[in-house]
Every structure is written in C-alpha cells, then in structure tokens.
Amino acid sequence: MDDLRDKYLGLIAGATDEPTLEDLRVQAVGKKGEISLKMRELGKMTPEERQTAGPALNALKAEIASALSAKKAALEDVALDERLRGEWLDVTLPGRSRRQGTIHPISQVTEEVTAIFADMGFAVAEGPQIDSDWYNFDALNIPGHHPARAEMDTFYMHRAEGDNRPPHVLRTHTSPVQIRTMEKTGAPIRIIAPGRVYRADYDQTHTPMFHQVEGLAIDRDISMANLKWVLEEFVKAYFEVDDVELRFRASHFPFTEPSAEVDIRCSWEGGTLKVSEGDDWLEILGSGMVHPKVLENAGVNPNDWQGFAFGMGIDRIAMLKYGIPDLRAFFDSDLRWLRNYGFAALDVPTLHGGLS
Ligand code: PHE
C-alpha cells in the first residue's frame, strides 16, 4: 500500500495540467481505479485483515483525493496567473491619437465674414446655385447681347431637344440673390449672401467653382457714404487692423450706377501682406448703387428706395489673410495642407448650418 501511495502522490505532484490530473484521479480512485479495486478485495479478507486494511485504504483514498484537489487548485492558480500576465495593461502607455477633422479655410472665412456683417445688422440670404437666365442676367440688367455674359464664362445646363427656352446656368455670381431677396421681402433690406459661384476658368487665381459674398442694403436714403463706412468697418475687422484706407475706382457693372471697384492700401514687403500700410493697392470687390432698372425688375419702386450692393471673392480674401498662394490648393488638398496654414477644428459654435 505504501507503494501505491508513493506512486500516486509522486504522479500528482508531477502533473502539469488539469487533464493529466483528471486521468490520475480515474486511475487511482475512479470506479475501476487501483484503490477502488483494492477496496473491493476487502470482501475476500478475514475480519482481522479487514480491520487493518480497511481504515488504511480509506485513509489512503482520502489522502490521494486531497492531494488531487490541492494540486487542482494550484494548477488553477498558475493558469490564472498566466492569463493575468497575458492581459496585463500598461496604463502608462501614451494613448492612441484620433484623427481630428479640420474646418476648411473657406468655411472659416465665411463664418468670419458672416459674423462681422451680422454685427452691422446684415442677415444671411441664400439662393440656388443653378439659376435661370433671368435671375443671373436679365433681371440684373445684363441683356442677351451684353458682353458681360461672355466675360463671365458661363456654364450652361442642358435643355431637352426641342425645348427652346433659354437654358439654366450655374450662377456666375451671387448677385441673383439680390433679385430673389427683393422679390421675397421687399424693401428695406440689409443682407449678405455668401455661396458658391461658377465660371469656366482655371489657373493659379481662378477655379471653376469659387465663392462670393454679396451685400445688399436698400432703404430710403442709403448712399455711397454708407457703403464706404460698411466696407471700412468690414476690412478693419476682417484683417484685424485699427485703420484702413480704401480706394474707390470708377468702374462699370450693368446692375449698379455708379459703380466702383474697391482696393485696400497694403504692402507686400517680404512676401507677406500688411493691410493699411505701404504703396500697393489690392482689389477686393466690385460695388455700386443698385441700378433703378434692377430695383424695378425685382418689384422695388426706385422712386421710393435706393441702396448699395457689393460682391466680394471669399476665396480671394481667404488667400490674402492666410497667405495661401495658389487658389487651386483650396479644392484639391488634404488635411496636411490645412494644418500648414494653421487651420484647427473650430471650437466655436457655427453661426449658421452650412451655407453652400
Ligand atoms: N457680381 C459682380 C461680379 O461677380 C460683383 C458685384 C456685385 C458688383 C454687386 C457690383 C455690385 O463680379
């Protein structure tokens, strides 16, 4: 019996996994195990023999059972330790950074412009990007034969064959929003209309899609003086300077009379733009007093009302403020490019729900 004891205690001590341990249990104390068989032999013994062999066998069985369960617990501990080691988490590791979206410079500049004009009481108006010939041209006093049509490199939409109405166009400027707003609300009016416009043109300073912001102020006695003040306030706020000098150059637009193109005094010393110092002039917009015919076309009586309008290139003023040399970069570049010019995700709430 001592042999059995040594054999099994040795095997149990040497077991390295739970299946081996289970095999040993079956071999030793299972129904047909060695110790169970020995117990069955008790029946054939004399009572004297049985008296010593019985308790000894029971004790052996108990000893092996407790050795088995002790070993089982030990193996479970080892397994748990191993698992914990595998699942160990280094909380001091640096976190994995997430990619962060970045606001597009055009969106940011549109927000800035909208906020500045909002401070002066201008609301935001919108119109469609595909518009009729009437809204884009005729209503703005640009008749069919007018050279301005050709100058604008218009994209025309298709008409079905046999449909001889003039085709719709991708709007070439935001000025049709003047007409739509006057029609809808009547005078007085104080709005800006930012959005996309389209012309068939492509080089360093032109892309077939770009952005303008239209301004329109109509009231009983609005004058060029009001236009000048509004633009000065805008340029000062947008370029973050205390003072600015504007130059009104006589110009021509079919929808304004008189018309002026507006330049700002600046210097380009060292390749960077400084607004309101130096001897250079930078053209930023077209403007003028709304032509009486335009008011009339939009249902506003020119005998009672007058006002100014202007149209400014958003992309252009974004390039100037942020020192971006090539307009095309706005529309075919990625996040690295945006970062290069310092655009971070906006942490201020947007003023409007996305414009164009
Ligand atoms: N619509 C003109 C353009 O696209 C700009 C403009 C707007 C000029 C309003 C005068 C008044 O060039």
Tab-separated table of C-alpha atoms and ligand atoms in Angstrom:
chain	number	residue	atom	x	y	z
A	1	MET	CA	0.000	0.000	0.000
A	2	ASP	CA	2.900	2.348	0.620
A	3	ASP	CA	3.958	1.695	-2.963
A	4	LEU	CA	0.561	2.882	-4.213
A	5	ARG	CA	0.748	5.953	-2.018
A	6	ASP	CA	4.218	6.926	-3.222
A	7	LYS	CA	3.303	6.225	-6.830
A	8	TYR	CA	0.204	8.425	-6.880
A	9	LEU	CA	1.477	11.236	-4.685
A	10	GLY	CA	4.532	11.377	-6.956
A	11	LEU	CA	2.448	11.426	-10.128
A	12	ILE	CA	0.099	14.048	-8.722
A	13	ALA	CA	2.990	16.272	-7.688
A	14	GLY	CA	4.450	15.966	-11.183
A	15	ALA	CA	1.207	16.736	-13.087
A	16	THR	CA	1.395	19.982	-15.032
A	17	ASP	CA	-2.173	20.313	-16.321
A	18	GLU	CA	-5.723	19.557	-15.330
A	19	PRO	CA	-6.432	16.782	-17.909
A	20	THR	CA	-3.426	14.800	-16.597
A	21	LEU	CA	-4.702	15.271	-13.070
A	22	GLU	CA	-8.149	14.010	-14.083
A	23	ASP	CA	-6.570	10.892	-15.666
A	24	LEU	CA	-4.726	10.242	-12.420
A	25	ARG	CA	-7.944	10.581	-10.425
A	26	VAL	CA	-9.640	7.978	-12.612
A	27	GLN	CA	-6.639	5.654	-12.405
A	28	ALA	CA	-6.409	5.851	-8.631
A	29	VAL	CA	-9.830	6.427	-7.130
A	30	GLY	CA	-12.182	6.071	-10.149
A	31	LYS	CA	-14.697	3.234	-10.145
A	32	LYS	CA	-12.151	0.899	-11.688
A	33	GLY	CA	-9.171	2.653	-10.179
A	34	GLU	CA	-6.396	0.829	-8.401
A	35	ILE	CA	-7.502	1.852	-4.938
A	36	SER	CA	-11.143	1.085	-5.637
A	37	LEU	CA	-10.140	-2.379	-6.804
A	38	LYS	CA	-8.131	-2.867	-3.635
A	39	MET	CA	-11.198	-1.899	-1.626
A	40	ARG	CA	-13.230	-4.478	-3.416
A	41	GLU	CA	-10.696	-7.089	-2.298
A	42	LEU	CA	-11.557	-6.277	1.333
A	43	GLY	CA	-14.542	-8.638	0.998
A	44	LYS	CA	-12.294	-11.580	0.490
A	45	MET	CA	-10.208	-10.857	3.582
A	46	THR	CA	-10.555	-12.251	7.014
A	47	PRO	CA	-12.171	-9.919	9.522
A	48	GLU	CA	-8.803	-9.347	11.167
A	49	GLU	CA	-7.134	-8.434	7.945
A	50	ARG	CA	-10.031	-6.239	7.043
A	51	GLN	CA	-9.795	-4.381	10.316
A	52	THR	CA	-6.367	-3.010	9.469
A	53	ALA	CA	-6.591	-2.905	5.682
A	54	GLY	CA	-9.997	-1.126	5.624
A	55	PRO	CA	-9.093	2.031	7.538
A	56	ALA	CA	-5.683	2.148	5.863
A	57	LEU	CA	-7.276	2.059	2.398
A	58	ASN	CA	-9.828	4.702	3.375
A	59	ALA	CA	-7.070	6.891	4.699
A	60	LEU	CA	-5.068	6.403	1.505
A	61	LYS	CA	-8.103	7.233	-0.623
A	62	ALA	CA	-8.709	10.386	1.392
A	63	GLU	CA	-5.060	11.395	1.192
A	64	ILE	CA	-4.982	10.993	-2.570
A	65	ALA	CA	-8.294	12.854	-3.007
A	66	SER	CA	-6.981	15.793	-1.006
A	67	ALA	CA	-3.665	15.722	-2.889
A	68	LEU	CA	-5.674	15.814	-6.127
A	69	SER	CA	-7.776	18.779	-5.079
A	70	ALA	CA	-4.799	20.666	-3.670
A	71	LYS	CA	-2.944	20.146	-6.934
A	72	LYS	CA	-6.036	21.156	-8.912
A	73	ALA	CA	-6.264	24.419	-7.003
A	74	ALA	CA	-2.563	25.042	-7.544
A	75	LEU	CA	-2.872	24.422	-11.286
A	76	GLU	CA	-5.840	26.791	-11.466
A	77	ASP	CA	-3.785	29.469	-9.717
A	78	VAL	CA	-0.981	29.016	-12.206
A	79	ALA	CA	-3.433	29.257	-15.112
A	80	LEU	CA	-4.956	32.416	-13.681
A	81	ASP	CA	-1.538	33.959	-13.129
A	82	GLU	CA	-0.600	33.197	-16.675
A	83	ARG	CA	-3.808	34.721	-18.035
A	84	LEU	CA	-3.363	37.840	-15.931
A	85	ARG	CA	0.173	38.182	-17.176
A	86	GLY	CA	-1.109	37.956	-20.758
A	87	GLU	CA	-3.830	40.503	-20.157
A	88	TRP	CA	-1.607	42.936	-18.353
A	89	LEU	CA	-2.319	46.506	-19.253
A	90	ASP	CA	0.305	49.221	-19.154
A	91	VAL	CA	-1.652	52.262	-18.107
A	92	THR	CA	1.408	54.445	-18.595
A	93	LEU	CA	1.464	53.878	-22.370
A	94	PRO	CA	0.634	57.012	-24.366
A	95	GLY	CA	-2.899	56.970	-25.786
A	96	ARG	CA	-3.561	56.333	-29.444
A	97	SER	CA	-4.390	59.661	-31.024
A	98	ARG	CA	-7.532	60.001	-33.092
A	99	ARG	CA	-7.678	61.776	-36.402
A	100	GLN	CA	-9.403	65.081	-35.993
A	101	GLY	CA	-11.426	66.863	-38.621
A	102	THR	CA	-10.427	70.353	-39.610
A	103	ILE	CA	-12.591	73.191	-40.775
A	104	HIS	CA	-11.933	74.276	-44.340
A	105	PRO	CA	-10.466	77.773	-44.713
A	106	ILE	CA	-13.362	78.790	-46.949
A	107	SER	CA	-15.883	77.735	-44.310
A	108	GLN	CA	-13.915	79.525	-41.637
A	109	VAL	CA	-13.651	82.737	-43.636
A	110	THR	CA	-17.377	82.541	-44.472
A	111	GLU	CA	-18.059	82.297	-40.743
A	112	GLU	CA	-15.813	85.275	-40.034
A	113	VAL	CA	-17.386	87.412	-42.751
A	114	THR	CA	-20.903	86.480	-41.674
A	115	ALA	CA	-20.153	87.373	-38.048
A	116	ILE	CA	-18.682	90.763	-38.957
A	117	PHE	CA	-21.666	91.746	-41.109
A	118	ALA	CA	-24.090	90.358	-38.537
A	119	ASP	CA	-22.654	92.890	-36.085
A	120	MET	CA	-23.683	95.616	-38.542
A	121	GLY	CA	-27.208	94.260	-38.838
A	122	PHE	CA	-26.897	92.200	-42.026
A	123	ALA	CA	-28.882	88.956	-42.215
A	124	VAL	CA	-27.844	85.976	-44.356
A	125	ALA	CA	-29.797	85.250	-47.545
A	126	GLU	CA	-29.432	82.335	-49.923
A	127	GLY	CA	-30.324	81.388	-53.463
A	128	PRO	CA	-29.934	78.366	-55.747
A	129	GLN	CA	-26.628	77.529	-57.424
A	130	ILE	CA	-28.444	76.553	-60.607
A	131	ASP	CA	-30.485	79.559	-61.593
A	132	SER	CA	-32.414	80.841	-64.549
A	133	ASP	CA	-31.071	83.116	-67.195
A	134	TRP	CA	-33.450	85.751	-65.882
A	135	TYR	CA	-32.114	85.842	-62.307
A	136	ASN	CA	-28.458	85.502	-63.255
A	137	PHE	CA	-28.512	88.021	-66.137
A	138	ASP	CA	-31.654	89.779	-67.386
A	139	ALA	CA	-33.060	90.900	-64.051
A	140	LEU	CA	-29.606	92.307	-63.276
A	141	ASN	CA	-29.797	94.451	-66.399
A	142	ILE	CA	-27.494	92.165	-68.411
A	143	PRO	CA	-29.457	91.612	-71.639
A	144	GLY	CA	-28.781	88.771	-74.089
A	145	HIS	CA	-26.269	90.606	-76.242
A	146	HIS	CA	-24.352	92.158	-73.355
A	147	PRO	CA	-20.582	91.462	-73.315
A	148	ALA	CA	-20.748	90.788	-69.570
A	149	ARG	CA	-22.387	87.452	-70.381
A	150	ALA	CA	-19.423	86.329	-72.430
A	151	GLU	CA	-16.957	87.716	-69.896
A	152	MET	CA	-18.434	85.554	-67.200
A	153	ASP	CA	-17.537	82.235	-68.918
A	154	THR	CA	-20.902	80.806	-68.047
A	155	PHE	CA	-21.642	77.095	-67.616
A	156	TYR	CA	-24.989	76.339	-69.262
A	157	MET	CA	-27.287	73.463	-68.313
A	158	HIS	CA	-28.863	71.202	-70.945
A	159	ARG	CA	-32.363	71.613	-72.260
A	160	ALA	CA	-34.283	68.705	-73.740
A	161	GLU	CA	-34.207	68.661	-77.523
A	162	GLY	CA	-36.932	70.882	-78.939
A	163	ASP	CA	-37.159	72.915	-75.720
A	164	ASN	CA	-36.196	76.380	-76.876
A	165	ARG	CA	-36.373	78.218	-73.596
A	166	PRO	CA	-33.038	79.749	-72.566
A	167	PRO	CA	-31.027	77.202	-70.578
A	168	HIS	CA	-30.478	77.492	-66.844
A	169	VAL	CA	-26.971	78.403	-65.774
A	170	LEU	CA	-24.623	77.657	-62.910
A	171	ARG	CA	-24.811	81.069	-61.314
A	172	THR	CA	-21.769	83.132	-62.266
A	173	HIS	CA	-22.093	85.436	-59.253
A	174	THR	CA	-24.145	85.815	-56.076
A	175	SER	CA	-25.953	88.874	-57.478
A	176	PRO	CA	-29.115	86.894	-58.432
A	177	VAL	CA	-29.715	86.602	-54.670
A	178	GLN	CA	-30.255	90.401	-54.690
A	179	ILE	CA	-33.230	89.929	-57.005
A	180	ARG	CA	-34.662	86.955	-55.143
A	181	THR	CA	-34.420	88.756	-51.804
A	182	MET	CA	-36.007	91.972	-53.062
A	183	GLU	CA	-38.845	89.956	-54.598
A	184	LYS	CA	-39.394	87.980	-51.433
A	185	THR	CA	-39.159	90.609	-48.708
A	186	GLY	CA	-39.416	93.999	-50.437
A	187	ALA	CA	-37.551	96.980	-49.002
A	188	PRO	CA	-35.963	97.861	-46.643
A	189	ILE	CA	-33.236	95.206	-46.905
A	190	ARG	CA	-29.894	94.557	-45.268
A	191	ILE	CA	-28.448	91.185	-46.279
A	192	ILE	CA	-25.310	89.369	-47.261
A	193	ALA	CA	-25.438	86.276	-49.467
A	194	PRO	CA	-22.395	84.007	-49.282
A	195	GLY	CA	-22.161	80.972	-51.540
A	196	ARG	CA	-20.694	79.096	-54.447
A	197	VAL	CA	-20.434	80.525	-57.947
A	198	TYR	CA	-19.128	79.019	-61.189
A	199	ARG	CA	-17.128	80.169	-64.193
A	200	ALA	CA	-15.222	78.185	-66.816
A	201	ASP	CA	-11.757	79.302	-65.789
A	202	TYR	CA	-8.750	77.576	-64.233
A	203	ASP	CA	-5.326	78.902	-63.236
A	204	GLN	CA	-3.422	79.979	-60.134
A	205	THR	CA	-6.027	82.562	-59.185
A	206	HIS	CA	-9.165	81.057	-60.798
A	207	THR	CA	-11.065	77.830	-60.195
A	208	PRO	CA	-14.276	76.816	-61.995
A	209	MET	CA	-16.086	76.884	-58.650
A	210	PHE	CA	-15.342	79.637	-56.189
A	211	HIS	CA	-17.145	81.648	-53.519
A	212	GLN	CA	-18.541	85.134	-53.323
A	213	VAL	CA	-20.368	87.101	-50.726
A	214	GLU	CA	-22.952	89.554	-51.968
A	215	GLY	CA	-24.016	92.565	-49.917
A	216	LEU	CA	-27.246	94.495	-50.368
A	217	ALA	CA	-28.623	97.412	-48.366
A	218	ILE	CA	-31.823	99.098	-49.528
A	219	ASP	CA	-33.591	101.885	-47.712
A	220	ARG	CA	-34.990	105.396	-48.314
A	221	ASP	CA	-31.691	107.247	-48.352
A	222	ILE	CA	-28.797	104.763	-48.467
A	223	SER	CA	-25.784	106.291	-50.216
A	224	MET	CA	-22.224	105.512	-51.324
A	225	ALA	CA	-21.125	107.040	-47.988
A	226	ASN	CA	-22.890	104.192	-46.169
A	227	LEU	CA	-21.203	101.694	-48.488
A	228	LYS	CA	-17.809	103.196	-47.704
A	229	TRP	CA	-18.372	103.030	-43.951
A	230	VAL	CA	-19.636	99.455	-44.029
A	231	LEU	CA	-16.686	98.305	-46.126
A	232	GLU	CA	-14.173	100.098	-43.927
A	233	GLU	CA	-15.631	98.508	-40.830
A	234	PHE	CA	-15.563	95.135	-42.537
A	235	VAL	CA	-11.949	95.369	-43.731
A	236	LYS	CA	-10.735	96.552	-40.318
A	237	ALA	CA	-12.493	93.692	-38.530
A	238	TYR	CA	-11.567	91.015	-41.058
A	239	PHE	CA	-7.871	91.896	-41.373
A	240	GLU	CA	-7.683	92.793	-37.675
A	241	VAL	CA	-6.242	96.284	-38.161
A	242	ASP	CA	-7.180	99.584	-36.471
A	243	ASP	CA	-7.136	101.663	-39.576
A	244	VAL	CA	-7.595	101.103	-43.274
A	245	GLU	CA	-7.506	103.160	-46.423
A	246	LEU	CA	-9.914	102.241	-49.191
A	247	ARG	CA	-9.734	103.406	-52.791
A	248	PHE	CA	-12.947	103.598	-54.822
A	249	ARG	CA	-12.080	103.237	-58.511
A	250	ALA	CA	-14.772	104.150	-61.038
A	251	SER	CA	-15.896	101.011	-62.840
A	252	HIS	CA	-18.819	99.529	-64.668
A	253	PHE	CA	-21.353	96.874	-63.822
A	254	PRO	CA	-24.713	96.679	-65.635
A	255	PHE	CA	-26.511	96.316	-62.294
A	256	THR	CA	-25.027	99.318	-60.454
A	257	GLU	CA	-24.827	103.016	-61.260
A	258	PRO	CA	-22.456	104.489	-60.336
A	259	SER	CA	-20.128	101.518	-59.961
A	260	ALA	CA	-16.820	101.244	-58.156
A	261	GLU	CA	-14.151	98.666	-57.628
A	262	VAL	CA	-12.668	98.882	-54.182
A	263	ASP	CA	-8.982	98.473	-53.352
A	264	ILE	CA	-7.261	98.492	-49.975
A	265	ARG	CA	-3.907	100.097	-49.296
A	266	CYS	CA	-1.319	97.464	-48.440
A	267	SER	CA	2.291	96.429	-48.603
A	268	TRP	CA	3.718	93.132	-49.770
A	269	GLU	CA	7.114	93.626	-48.167
A	270	GLY	CA	8.943	90.350	-47.545
A	271	GLY	CA	6.177	88.451	-49.289
A	272	THR	CA	3.655	88.979	-46.507
A	273	LEU	CA	0.639	91.179	-46.793
A	274	LYS	CA	0.282	94.145	-44.445
A	275	VAL	CA	-3.042	95.897	-44.679
A	276	SER	CA	-3.246	99.717	-44.427
A	277	GLU	CA	0.454	100.473	-44.888
A	278	GLY	CA	2.722	100.679	-47.942
A	279	ASP	CA	2.139	101.779	-51.526
A	280	ASP	CA	0.333	98.852	-53.108
A	281	TRP	CA	-3.384	98.572	-53.769
A	282	LEU	CA	-5.286	95.352	-53.525
A	283	GLU	CA	-8.591	94.924	-55.293
A	284	ILE	CA	-11.111	93.113	-53.131
A	285	LEU	CA	-14.572	93.733	-54.557
A	286	GLY	CA	-16.992	95.289	-57.007
A	287	SER	CA	-19.758	97.571	-55.810
A	288	GLY	CA	-22.078	100.436	-56.571
A	289	MET	CA	-25.542	101.913	-56.160
A	290	VAL	CA	-28.192	99.420	-57.275
A	291	HIS	CA	-29.397	100.375	-60.768
A	292	PRO	CA	-33.017	101.659	-60.829
A	293	LYS	CA	-33.850	99.082	-63.505
A	294	VAL	CA	-32.683	96.294	-61.188
A	295	LEU	CA	-34.891	97.569	-58.362
A	296	GLU	CA	-37.786	97.747	-60.775
A	297	ASN	CA	-37.138	94.230	-62.128
A	298	ALA	CA	-37.313	92.935	-58.563
A	299	GLY	CA	-40.527	94.788	-57.720
A	300	VAL	CA	-38.995	97.574	-55.619
A	301	ASN	CA	-40.032	101.108	-56.575
A	302	PRO	CA	-36.900	103.134	-57.452
A	303	ASN	CA	-38.749	106.363	-56.685
A	304	ASP	CA	-39.059	105.340	-53.029
A	305	TRP	CA	-36.000	103.191	-52.433
A	306	GLN	CA	-32.309	103.138	-53.174
A	307	GLY	CA	-29.264	101.317	-51.948
A	308	PHE	CA	-25.848	99.828	-52.466
A	309	ALA	CA	-24.642	96.391	-53.451
A	310	PHE	CA	-21.243	94.750	-53.457
A	311	GLY	CA	-19.756	91.417	-54.444
A	312	MET	CA	-16.550	90.091	-52.899
A	313	GLY	CA	-14.485	86.975	-53.586
A	314	ILE	CA	-14.329	84.863	-50.419
A	315	ASP	CA	-11.512	82.667	-51.730
A	316	ARG	CA	-9.511	85.741	-52.575
A	317	ILE	CA	-9.789	87.348	-49.149
A	318	ALA	CA	-9.051	83.938	-47.556
A	319	MET	CA	-5.835	83.662	-49.627
A	320	LEU	CA	-4.848	87.166	-48.579
A	321	LYS	CA	-5.499	86.751	-44.879
A	322	TYR	CA	-3.890	83.331	-44.562
A	323	GLY	CA	-1.084	83.740	-47.103
A	324	ILE	CA	-2.190	80.950	-49.430
A	325	PRO	CA	-0.525	81.407	-52.833
A	326	ASP	CA	-2.493	79.121	-55.143
A	327	LEU	CA	-6.287	79.137	-55.256
A	328	ARG	CA	-6.401	75.596	-56.632
A	329	ALA	CA	-4.967	74.355	-53.333
A	330	PHE	CA	-8.300	75.096	-51.663
A	331	PHE	CA	-10.091	72.414	-53.609
A	332	ASP	CA	-7.644	69.564	-54.160
A	333	SER	CA	-5.657	69.471	-50.956
A	334	ASP	CA	-5.803	67.471	-47.778
A	335	LEU	CA	-5.569	67.880	-44.042
A	336	ARG	CA	-1.786	68.313	-44.035
A	337	TRP	CA	-2.204	71.303	-46.274
A	338	LEU	CA	-4.846	72.791	-43.992
A	339	ARG	CA	-2.572	72.296	-40.967
A	340	ASN	CA	0.251	74.031	-42.786
A	341	TYR	CA	-1.854	77.184	-42.838
A	342	GLY	CA	-2.852	76.834	-39.219
A	343	PHE	CA	-6.440	75.702	-39.529
A	344	ALA	CA	-7.590	73.814	-36.460
A	345	ALA	CA	-11.003	72.366	-35.774
A	346	LEU	CA	-13.283	75.236	-34.846
A	347	ASP	CA	-14.169	75.236	-31.186
A	348	VAL	CA	-16.771	77.928	-31.522
A	349	PRO	CA	-20.353	77.124	-32.438
A	350	THR	CA	-21.174	77.815	-36.064
A	351	LEU	CA	-23.341	80.789	-36.897
A	352	HIS	CA	-25.401	79.024	-39.493
A	353	GLY	CA	-26.000	75.492	-40.608
A	354	GLY	CA	-23.650	75.324	-43.597
A	355	LEU	CA	-24.214	77.623	-46.480
A	356	SER	CA	-23.476	76.488	-49.950
B	1	PHE	N1	-21.487	90.461	-59.385
B	1	PHE	C1	-20.248	91.144	-59.606
B	1	PHE	C2	-19.197	90.119	-60.016
B	1	PHE	O1	-19.406	88.963	-59.872
B	1	PHE	C3	-19.781	91.860	-58.369
B	1	PHE	C4	-20.697	92.952	-57.967
B	1	PHE	C5	-21.734	92.706	-57.084
B	1	PHE	C6	-20.507	94.258	-58.433
B	1	PHE	C7	-22.604	93.725	-56.693
B	1	PHE	C8	-21.347	95.265	-58.041
B	1	PHE	C9	-22.393	95.004	-57.184
B	1	PHE	O2	-18.146	90.458	-60.486
